Short mmCIF file of C-alpha atoms and ligand atoms in Angstrom, two decimals:
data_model
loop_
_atom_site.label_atom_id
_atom_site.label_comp_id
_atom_site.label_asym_id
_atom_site.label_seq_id
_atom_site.Cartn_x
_atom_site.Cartn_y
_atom_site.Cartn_z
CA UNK O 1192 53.06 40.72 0.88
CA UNK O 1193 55.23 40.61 3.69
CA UNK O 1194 55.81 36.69 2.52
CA UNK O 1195 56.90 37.40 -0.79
CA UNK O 1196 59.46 40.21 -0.02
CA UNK O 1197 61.00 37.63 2.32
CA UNK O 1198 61.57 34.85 -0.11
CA UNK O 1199 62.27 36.99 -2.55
CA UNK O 1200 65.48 38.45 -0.18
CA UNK O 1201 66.76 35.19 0.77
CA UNK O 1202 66.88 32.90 -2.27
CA UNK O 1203 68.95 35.19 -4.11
CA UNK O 1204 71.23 33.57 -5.43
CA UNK O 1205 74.15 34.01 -8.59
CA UNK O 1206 72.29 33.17 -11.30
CA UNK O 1207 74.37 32.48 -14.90
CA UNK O 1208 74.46 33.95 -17.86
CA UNK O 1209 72.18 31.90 -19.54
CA UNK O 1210 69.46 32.15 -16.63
CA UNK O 1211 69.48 35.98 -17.27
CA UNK O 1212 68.85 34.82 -20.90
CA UNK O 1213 65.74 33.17 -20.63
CA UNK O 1214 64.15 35.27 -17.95
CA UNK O 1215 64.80 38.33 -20.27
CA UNK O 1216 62.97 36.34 -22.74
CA UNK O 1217 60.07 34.76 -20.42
CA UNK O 1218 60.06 39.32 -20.20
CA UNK O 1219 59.97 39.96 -23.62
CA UNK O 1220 56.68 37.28 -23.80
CA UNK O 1221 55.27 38.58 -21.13
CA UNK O 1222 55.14 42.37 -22.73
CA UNK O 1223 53.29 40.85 -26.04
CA UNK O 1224 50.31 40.67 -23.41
CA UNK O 1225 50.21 44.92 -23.01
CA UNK O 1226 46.80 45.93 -22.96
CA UNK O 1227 44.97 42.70 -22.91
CA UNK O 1228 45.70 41.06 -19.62
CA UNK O 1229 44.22 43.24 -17.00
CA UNK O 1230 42.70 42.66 -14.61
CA UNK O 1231 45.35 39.76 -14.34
CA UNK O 1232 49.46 40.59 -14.65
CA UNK O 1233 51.34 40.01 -17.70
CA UNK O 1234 53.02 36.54 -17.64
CA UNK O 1235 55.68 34.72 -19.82
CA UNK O 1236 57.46 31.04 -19.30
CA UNK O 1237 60.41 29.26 -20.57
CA UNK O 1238 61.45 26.30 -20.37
CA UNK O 1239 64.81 25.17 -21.06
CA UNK O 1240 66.57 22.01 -21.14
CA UNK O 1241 70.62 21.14 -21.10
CA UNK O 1242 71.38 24.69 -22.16
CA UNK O 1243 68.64 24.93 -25.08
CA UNK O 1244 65.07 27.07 -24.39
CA UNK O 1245 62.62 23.80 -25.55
CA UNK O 1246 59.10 25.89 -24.65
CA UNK O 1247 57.73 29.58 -24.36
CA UNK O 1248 54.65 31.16 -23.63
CA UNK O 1249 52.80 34.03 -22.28
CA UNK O 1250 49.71 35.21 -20.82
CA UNK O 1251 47.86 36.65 -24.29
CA UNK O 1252 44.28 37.85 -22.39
CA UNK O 1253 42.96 37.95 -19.67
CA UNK O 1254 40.73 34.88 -18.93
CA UNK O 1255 43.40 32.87 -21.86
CA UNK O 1256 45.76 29.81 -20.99
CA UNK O 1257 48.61 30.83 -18.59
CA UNK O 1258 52.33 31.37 -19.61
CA UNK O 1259 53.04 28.07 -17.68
CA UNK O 1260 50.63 25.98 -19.04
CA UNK O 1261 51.48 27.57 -22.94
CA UNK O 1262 55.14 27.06 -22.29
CA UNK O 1263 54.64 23.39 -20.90
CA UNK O 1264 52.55 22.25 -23.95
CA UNK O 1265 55.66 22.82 -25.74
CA UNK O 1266 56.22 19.19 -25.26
CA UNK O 1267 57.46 17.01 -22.75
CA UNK O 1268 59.88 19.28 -20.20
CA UNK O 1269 60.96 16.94 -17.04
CA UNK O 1270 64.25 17.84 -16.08
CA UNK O 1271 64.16 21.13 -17.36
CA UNK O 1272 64.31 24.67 -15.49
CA UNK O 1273 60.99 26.96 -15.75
CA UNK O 1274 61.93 30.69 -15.96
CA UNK O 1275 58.94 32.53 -15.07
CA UNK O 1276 58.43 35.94 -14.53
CA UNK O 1277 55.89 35.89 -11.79
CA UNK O 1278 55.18 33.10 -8.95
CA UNK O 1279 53.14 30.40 -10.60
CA UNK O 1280 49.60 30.27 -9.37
CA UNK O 1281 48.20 27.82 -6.91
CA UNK O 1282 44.24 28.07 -6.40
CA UNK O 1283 40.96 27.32 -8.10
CA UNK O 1284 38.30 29.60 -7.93
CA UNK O 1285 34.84 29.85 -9.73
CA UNK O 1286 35.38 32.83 -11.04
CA UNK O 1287 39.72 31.57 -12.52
CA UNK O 1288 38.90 30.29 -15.70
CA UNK O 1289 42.74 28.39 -15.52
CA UNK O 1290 43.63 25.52 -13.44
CA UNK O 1291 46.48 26.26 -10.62
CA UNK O 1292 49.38 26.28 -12.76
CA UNK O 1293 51.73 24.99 -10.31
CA UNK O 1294 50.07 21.82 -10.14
CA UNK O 1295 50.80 21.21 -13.71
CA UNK O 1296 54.77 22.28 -13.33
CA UNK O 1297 54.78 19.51 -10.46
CA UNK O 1298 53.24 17.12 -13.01
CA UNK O 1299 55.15 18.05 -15.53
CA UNK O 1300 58.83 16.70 -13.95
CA UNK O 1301 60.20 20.22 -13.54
CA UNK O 1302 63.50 19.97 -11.36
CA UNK O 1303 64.57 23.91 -11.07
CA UNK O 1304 62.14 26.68 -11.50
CA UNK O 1305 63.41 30.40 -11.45
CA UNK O 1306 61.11 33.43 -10.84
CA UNK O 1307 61.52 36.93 -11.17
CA UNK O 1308 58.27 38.52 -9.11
CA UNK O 1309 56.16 36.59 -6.33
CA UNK O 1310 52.88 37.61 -6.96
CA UNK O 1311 51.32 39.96 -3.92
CA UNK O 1312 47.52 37.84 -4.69
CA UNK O 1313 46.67 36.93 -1.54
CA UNK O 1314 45.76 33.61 -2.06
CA UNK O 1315 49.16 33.11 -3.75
CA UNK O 1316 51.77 35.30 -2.63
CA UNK O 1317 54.49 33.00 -1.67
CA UNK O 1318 51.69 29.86 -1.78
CA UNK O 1319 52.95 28.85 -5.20
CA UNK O 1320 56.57 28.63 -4.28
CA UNK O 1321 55.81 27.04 -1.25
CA UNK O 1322 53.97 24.22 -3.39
CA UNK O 1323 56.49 23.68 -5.60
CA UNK O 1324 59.42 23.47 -3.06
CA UNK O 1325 57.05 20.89 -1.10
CA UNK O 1326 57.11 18.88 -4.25
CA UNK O 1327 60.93 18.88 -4.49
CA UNK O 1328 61.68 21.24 -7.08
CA UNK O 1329 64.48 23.85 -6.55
CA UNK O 1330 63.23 27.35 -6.63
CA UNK O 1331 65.21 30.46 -6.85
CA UNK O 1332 63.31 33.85 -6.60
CA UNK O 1333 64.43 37.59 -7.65
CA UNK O 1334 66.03 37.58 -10.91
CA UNK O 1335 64.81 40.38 -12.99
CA UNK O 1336 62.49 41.00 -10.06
CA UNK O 1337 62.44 45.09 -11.05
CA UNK O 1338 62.03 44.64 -14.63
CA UNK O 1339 59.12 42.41 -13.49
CA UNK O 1340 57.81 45.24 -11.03
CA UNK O 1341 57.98 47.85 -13.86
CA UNK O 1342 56.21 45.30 -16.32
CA UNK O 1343 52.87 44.78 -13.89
CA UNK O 1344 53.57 47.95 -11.81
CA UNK O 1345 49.42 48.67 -12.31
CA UNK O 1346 48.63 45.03 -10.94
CA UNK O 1347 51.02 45.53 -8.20
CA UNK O 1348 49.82 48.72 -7.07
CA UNK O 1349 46.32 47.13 -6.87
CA UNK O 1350 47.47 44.46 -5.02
CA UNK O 1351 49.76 46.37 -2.58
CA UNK O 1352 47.71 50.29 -2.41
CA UNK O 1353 44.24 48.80 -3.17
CA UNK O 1354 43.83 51.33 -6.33
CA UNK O 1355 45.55 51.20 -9.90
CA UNK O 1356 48.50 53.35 -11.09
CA UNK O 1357 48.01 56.75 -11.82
CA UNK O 1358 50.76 58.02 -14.28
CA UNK O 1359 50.56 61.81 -15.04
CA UNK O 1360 51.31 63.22 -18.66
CA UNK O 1361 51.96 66.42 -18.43
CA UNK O 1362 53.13 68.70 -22.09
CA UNK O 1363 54.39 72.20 -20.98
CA UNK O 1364 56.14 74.95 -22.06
CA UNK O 1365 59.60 75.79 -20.80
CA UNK O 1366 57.95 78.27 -18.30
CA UNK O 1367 55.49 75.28 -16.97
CA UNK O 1368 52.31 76.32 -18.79
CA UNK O 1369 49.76 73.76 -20.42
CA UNK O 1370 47.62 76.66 -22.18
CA UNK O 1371 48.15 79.87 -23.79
CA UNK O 1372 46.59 82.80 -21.66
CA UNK O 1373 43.48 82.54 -23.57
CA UNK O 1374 42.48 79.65 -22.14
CA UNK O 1375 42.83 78.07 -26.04
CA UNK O 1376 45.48 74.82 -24.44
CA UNK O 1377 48.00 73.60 -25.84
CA UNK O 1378 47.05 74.03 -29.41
CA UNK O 1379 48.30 77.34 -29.52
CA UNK O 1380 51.57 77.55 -29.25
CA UNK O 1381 54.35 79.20 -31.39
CA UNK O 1382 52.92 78.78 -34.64
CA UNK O 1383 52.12 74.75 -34.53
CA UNK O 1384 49.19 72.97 -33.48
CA UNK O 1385 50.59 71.63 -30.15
CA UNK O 1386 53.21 72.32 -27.76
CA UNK O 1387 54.47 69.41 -28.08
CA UNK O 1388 56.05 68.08 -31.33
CA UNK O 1389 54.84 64.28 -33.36
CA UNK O 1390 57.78 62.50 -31.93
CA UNK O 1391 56.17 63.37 -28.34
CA UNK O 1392 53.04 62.60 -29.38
CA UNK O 1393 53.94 59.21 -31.19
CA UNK O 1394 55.49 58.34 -27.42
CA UNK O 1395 52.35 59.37 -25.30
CA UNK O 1396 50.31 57.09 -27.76
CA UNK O 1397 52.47 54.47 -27.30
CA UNK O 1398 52.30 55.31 -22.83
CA UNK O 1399 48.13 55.00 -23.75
CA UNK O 1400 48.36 51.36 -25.13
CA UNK O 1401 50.20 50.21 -22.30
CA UNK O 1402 47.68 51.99 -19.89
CA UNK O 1403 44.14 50.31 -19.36
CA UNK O 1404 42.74 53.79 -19.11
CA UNK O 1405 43.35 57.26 -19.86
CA UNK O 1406 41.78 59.79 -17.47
CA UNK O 1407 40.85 63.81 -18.25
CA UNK O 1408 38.81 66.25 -16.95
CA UNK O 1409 36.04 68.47 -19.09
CA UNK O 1410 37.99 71.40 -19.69
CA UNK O 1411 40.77 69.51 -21.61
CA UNK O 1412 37.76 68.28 -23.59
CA UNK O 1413 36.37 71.50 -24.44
CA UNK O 1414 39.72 72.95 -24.88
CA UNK O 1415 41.33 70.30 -27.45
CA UNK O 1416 38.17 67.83 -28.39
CA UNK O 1417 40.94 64.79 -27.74
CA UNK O 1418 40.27 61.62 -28.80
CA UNK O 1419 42.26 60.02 -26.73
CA UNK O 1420 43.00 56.75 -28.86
CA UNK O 1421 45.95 55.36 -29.75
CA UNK O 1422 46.57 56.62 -33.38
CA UNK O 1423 50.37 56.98 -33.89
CA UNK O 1424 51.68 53.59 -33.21
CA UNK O 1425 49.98 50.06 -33.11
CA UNK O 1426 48.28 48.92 -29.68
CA UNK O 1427 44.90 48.99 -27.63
CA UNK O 1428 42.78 51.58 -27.31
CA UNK O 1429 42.54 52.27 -23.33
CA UNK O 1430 39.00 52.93 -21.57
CA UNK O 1431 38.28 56.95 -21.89
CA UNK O 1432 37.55 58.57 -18.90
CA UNK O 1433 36.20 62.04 -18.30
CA UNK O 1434 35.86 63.75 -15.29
CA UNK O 1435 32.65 65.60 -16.43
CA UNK O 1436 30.86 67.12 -12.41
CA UNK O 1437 27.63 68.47 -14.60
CA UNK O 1438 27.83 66.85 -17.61
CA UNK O 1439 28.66 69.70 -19.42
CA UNK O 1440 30.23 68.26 -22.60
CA UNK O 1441 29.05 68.93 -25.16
CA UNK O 1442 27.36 66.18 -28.10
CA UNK O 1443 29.84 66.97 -30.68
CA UNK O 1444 32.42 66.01 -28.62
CA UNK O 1445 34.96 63.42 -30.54
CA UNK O 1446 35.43 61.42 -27.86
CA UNK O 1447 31.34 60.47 -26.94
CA UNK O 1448 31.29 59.63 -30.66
CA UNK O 1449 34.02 57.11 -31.25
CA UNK O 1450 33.25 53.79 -32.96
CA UNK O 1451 33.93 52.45 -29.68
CA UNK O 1452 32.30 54.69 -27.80
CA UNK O 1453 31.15 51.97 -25.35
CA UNK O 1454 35.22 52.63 -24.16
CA UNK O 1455 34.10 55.72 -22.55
CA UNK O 1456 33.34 56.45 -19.34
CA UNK O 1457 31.87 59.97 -18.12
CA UNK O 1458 32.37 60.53 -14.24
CA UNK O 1459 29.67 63.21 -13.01
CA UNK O 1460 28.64 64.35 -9.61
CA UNK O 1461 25.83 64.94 -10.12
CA UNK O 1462 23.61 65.87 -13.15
CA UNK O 1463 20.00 65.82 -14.66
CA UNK O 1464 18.61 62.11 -15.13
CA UNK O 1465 17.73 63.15 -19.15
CA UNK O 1466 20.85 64.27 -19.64
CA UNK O 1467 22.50 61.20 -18.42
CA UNK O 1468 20.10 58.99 -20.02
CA UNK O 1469 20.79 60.84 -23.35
CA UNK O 1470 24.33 59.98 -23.09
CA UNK O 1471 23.78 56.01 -21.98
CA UNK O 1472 21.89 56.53 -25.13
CA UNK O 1473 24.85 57.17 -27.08
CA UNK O 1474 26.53 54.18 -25.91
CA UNK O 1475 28.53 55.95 -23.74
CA UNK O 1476 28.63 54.83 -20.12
CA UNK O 1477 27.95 57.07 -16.51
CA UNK O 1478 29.20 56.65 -13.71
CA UNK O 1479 27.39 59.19 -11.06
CA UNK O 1480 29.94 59.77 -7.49
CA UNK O 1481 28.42 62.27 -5.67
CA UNK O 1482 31.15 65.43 -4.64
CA UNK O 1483 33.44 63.43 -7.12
CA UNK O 1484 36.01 62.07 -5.09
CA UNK O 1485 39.69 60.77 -6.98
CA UNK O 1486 39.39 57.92 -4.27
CA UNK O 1487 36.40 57.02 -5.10
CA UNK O 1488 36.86 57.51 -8.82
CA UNK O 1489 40.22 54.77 -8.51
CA UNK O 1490 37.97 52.61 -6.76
CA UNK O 1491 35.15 52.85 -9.77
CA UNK O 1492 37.80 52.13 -12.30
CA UNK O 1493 39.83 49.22 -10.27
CA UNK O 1494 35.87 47.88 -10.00
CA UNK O 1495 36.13 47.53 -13.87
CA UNK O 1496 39.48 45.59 -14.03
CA UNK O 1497 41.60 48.91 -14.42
CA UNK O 1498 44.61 48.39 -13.07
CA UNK O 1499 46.69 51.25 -14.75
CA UNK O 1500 45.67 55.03 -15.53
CA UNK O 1501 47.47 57.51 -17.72
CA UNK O 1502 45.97 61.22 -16.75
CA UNK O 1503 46.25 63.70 -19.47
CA UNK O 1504 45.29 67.05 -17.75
CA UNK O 1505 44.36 69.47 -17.39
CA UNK O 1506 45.96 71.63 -14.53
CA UNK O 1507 43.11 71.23 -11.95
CA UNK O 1508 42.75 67.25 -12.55
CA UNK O 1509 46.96 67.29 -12.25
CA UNK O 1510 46.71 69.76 -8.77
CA UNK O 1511 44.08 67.23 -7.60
CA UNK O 1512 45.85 64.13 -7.97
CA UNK O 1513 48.73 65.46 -6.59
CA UNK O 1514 47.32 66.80 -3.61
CA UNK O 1515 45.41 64.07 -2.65
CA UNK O 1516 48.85 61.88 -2.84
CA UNK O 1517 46.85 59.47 -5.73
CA UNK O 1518 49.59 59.75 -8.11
CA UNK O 1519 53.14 56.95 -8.54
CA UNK O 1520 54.82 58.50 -11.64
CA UNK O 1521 54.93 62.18 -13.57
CA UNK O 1522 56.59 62.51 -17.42
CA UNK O 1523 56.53 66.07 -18.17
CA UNK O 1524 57.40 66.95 -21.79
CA UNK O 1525 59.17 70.31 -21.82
CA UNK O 1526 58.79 72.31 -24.58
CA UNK O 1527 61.85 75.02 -26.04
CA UNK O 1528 58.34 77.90 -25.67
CA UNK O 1529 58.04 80.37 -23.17
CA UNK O 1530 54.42 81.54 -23.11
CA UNK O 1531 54.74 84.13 -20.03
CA UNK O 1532 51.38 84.02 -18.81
CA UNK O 1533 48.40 81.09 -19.09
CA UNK O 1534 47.37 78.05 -17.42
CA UNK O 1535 50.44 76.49 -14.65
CA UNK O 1536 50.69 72.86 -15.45
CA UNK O 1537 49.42 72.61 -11.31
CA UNK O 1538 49.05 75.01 -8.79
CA UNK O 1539 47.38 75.25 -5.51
CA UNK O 1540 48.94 72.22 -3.78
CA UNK O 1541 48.88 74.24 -0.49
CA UNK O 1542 53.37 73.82 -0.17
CA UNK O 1543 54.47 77.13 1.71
CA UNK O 1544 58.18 76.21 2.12
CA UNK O 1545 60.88 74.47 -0.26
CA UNK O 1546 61.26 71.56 2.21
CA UNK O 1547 57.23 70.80 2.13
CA UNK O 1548 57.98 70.27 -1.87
CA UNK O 1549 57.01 67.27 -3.55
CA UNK O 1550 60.09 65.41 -4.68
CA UNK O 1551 60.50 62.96 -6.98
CA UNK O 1552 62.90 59.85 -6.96
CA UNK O 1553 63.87 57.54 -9.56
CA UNK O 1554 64.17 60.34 -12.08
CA UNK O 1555 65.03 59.93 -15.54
CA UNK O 1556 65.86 62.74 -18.75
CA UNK O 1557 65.73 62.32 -22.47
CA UNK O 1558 65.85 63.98 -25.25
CA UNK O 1559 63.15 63.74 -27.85
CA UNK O 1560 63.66 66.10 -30.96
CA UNK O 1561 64.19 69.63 -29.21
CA UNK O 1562 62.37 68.33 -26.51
CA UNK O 1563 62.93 67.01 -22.77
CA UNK O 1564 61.55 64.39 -21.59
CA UNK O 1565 61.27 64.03 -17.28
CA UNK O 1566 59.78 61.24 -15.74
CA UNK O 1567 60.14 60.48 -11.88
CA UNK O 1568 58.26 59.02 -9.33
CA UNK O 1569 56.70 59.48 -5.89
CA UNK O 1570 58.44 57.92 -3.02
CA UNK O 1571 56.35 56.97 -0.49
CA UNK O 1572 57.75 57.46 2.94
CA UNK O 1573 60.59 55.02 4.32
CA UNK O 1574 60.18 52.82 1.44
ZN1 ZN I 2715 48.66 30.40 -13.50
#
């Protein structure tokens, strides 16, 4: 890791207009991938030759052709500058169903290659570079390097924290409450279904296409019977996860009987074998972590190729991740409601003073409809 923040430092360099060109559009490819790369990063490629882009390509699934190796079979590119957005790869492995990809960009004739992320892999992490400058081609790291960091921010969280990233969604009303006080959620609120309005929704279903999974605990469940697919725009559906200690959801519940119910995952502590079996009879799978740790849970999911969670509530699955410091980014949608009394979007996180409060950096506001839309994220200390 260490490595790749180095080279990344010192071979910045002032790149022209037409570099920031193509690597915006090696980004653009790369983002076509959402959904369907994980447990490998998003990747795109250019290649461009005496000021004209003669190749593109980008990583479509995971275990599919690389962005290089797309991009070079563009036809023949010596000479030409490769913008890609993340170090090219340099190993074989037998479980890498792609050949080293900077092998072929050596073969290829290549002179300049420019990259916006080195990838933290540890077998590549500043290997790939390393191969390609041994073979004579000029390499220039760190354009577009945030955009790229933002892009595969779940693989690079595995890579760097060892668990995926946990983005809470949080819809409140302007007095910070998820649920009316009779417990009923956010479907009751004044007069309309939700606190939130469509236009929120529409965005959060777009937030669960770009997130492998999408995480909730039971009492969300039983309070709104969520589907939690993606409905309002085009994109994936993300693995369903529910935080379920006793396995106390109920049959009916829309989200054990999707047509892709083998997407769902119910996390228990610990519950009774035929009730377990009955729901691995419904196609639905169980995972069984005794006291229910988040830790472990991160590690279950990052065990499946998730590299990327979007949790959805409720209040005690919010407090928990944000106690345990498990969490890299909030979006709170604030509601123009004041309910008084019901459920805090999080409480009990054990802060006695203003200066123990969590604060978030990197914040951002918007307005959607009558709406406002926060996001911010944790800063870890001294970074
Ligand atoms: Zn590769």
């Amino acid at each position: 890791m260490e490595r790749g923040h180095e080279s990344c430092h010192t071979t910045l360099t002032n790149f022209s207009d037409f570099d920031r060109c193509c690597m915006k559009r090696a980004l653009a490819l790369a983002w076509r991938g959402i959904g369907k790369t994980s447990p490998n990063p998003m990747v795109g490629a250019v290649i461009a030759r005496d000021g004209r882009i003669i190749g593109e390509g980008w990583h479509r699934r995971y275990g599919g052709k690389h962005a290089e190796a797309e991009a070079l079979g563009a036809g023949p590119a010596a000479g030409g500058t490769l913008y890609c957005t993340l170090e090219p790869c340099c190993f074989t492995a037998p479980d890498k169903h792609q050949p080293p990809c900077a092998e072929l960009v050596i073969k290829s004739g290549i002179r300049r290659a420019v990259i916006a992320g080195i990838d933290p892999f540890g077998r590549v992490n500043g290997a790939g570079i390393a191969m390609l400058r041994e073979a004579g081609i000029v390499v220039e790291t760190g354009l577009c390097a945030e955009a790229e960091a933002e892009l595969n921010r779940g693989y690079h969280t595995m890579q760097r924290q060892g668990r995926p990233f946990v983005h809470l969604k949080i819809a409140q009303s302007l007095d910070g409450r998820i649920a009316a006080p009779e417990g009923a959620s956010t479907k009751v609120a004044a007069g309309d279904r939700w606190i939130t309005d469509t236009a929120a929704r529409k965005i959060v279903h777009r937030m669960r296409a770009e997130y492998d999974a999408v995480l909730v605990g039971r009492g969300t469940v039983l309070a709104d019977d969520p589907e939690l697919t993606v409905r309002l725009v085009r994109g994936q559906n993300p693995l369903r996860v529910i935080l379920d200690s006793r396995l106390g959801l109920s049959d009916g519940a829309k989200v054990l009987g999707l047509p892709d119910r083998e997407k769902t995952v119910v996390v228990c502590d610990q519950a009774a074998p035929d009730r377990i079996a009955k729901l691995r009879g419904m196609g639905v799978e169980v995972i069984c972590l005794p006291g229910l740790p988040l830790g472990a849970v991160l590690d279950a999911l990052g065990a499946r190729g998730v590299r990327s969670v979007l949790v959805e509530g409720g209040s005690r699955i919010f407090s928990s991740f944000l106690r345990e410091g498990l969490w890299d980014r909030i979006t709170v949608f604030i509601a123009p409601i004041i309910l008084g009394d019901g459920v805090s979007a999080v409480s009990g996180l054990g802060i006695g003073t203003i200066r123990d409060a969590l604060r978030l950096g990197n914040v951002s506001f918007r307005r959607v409809g009558d709406q406002l839309l926060f996001e911010g994220n944790h800063v870890y200390g001294n970074c």
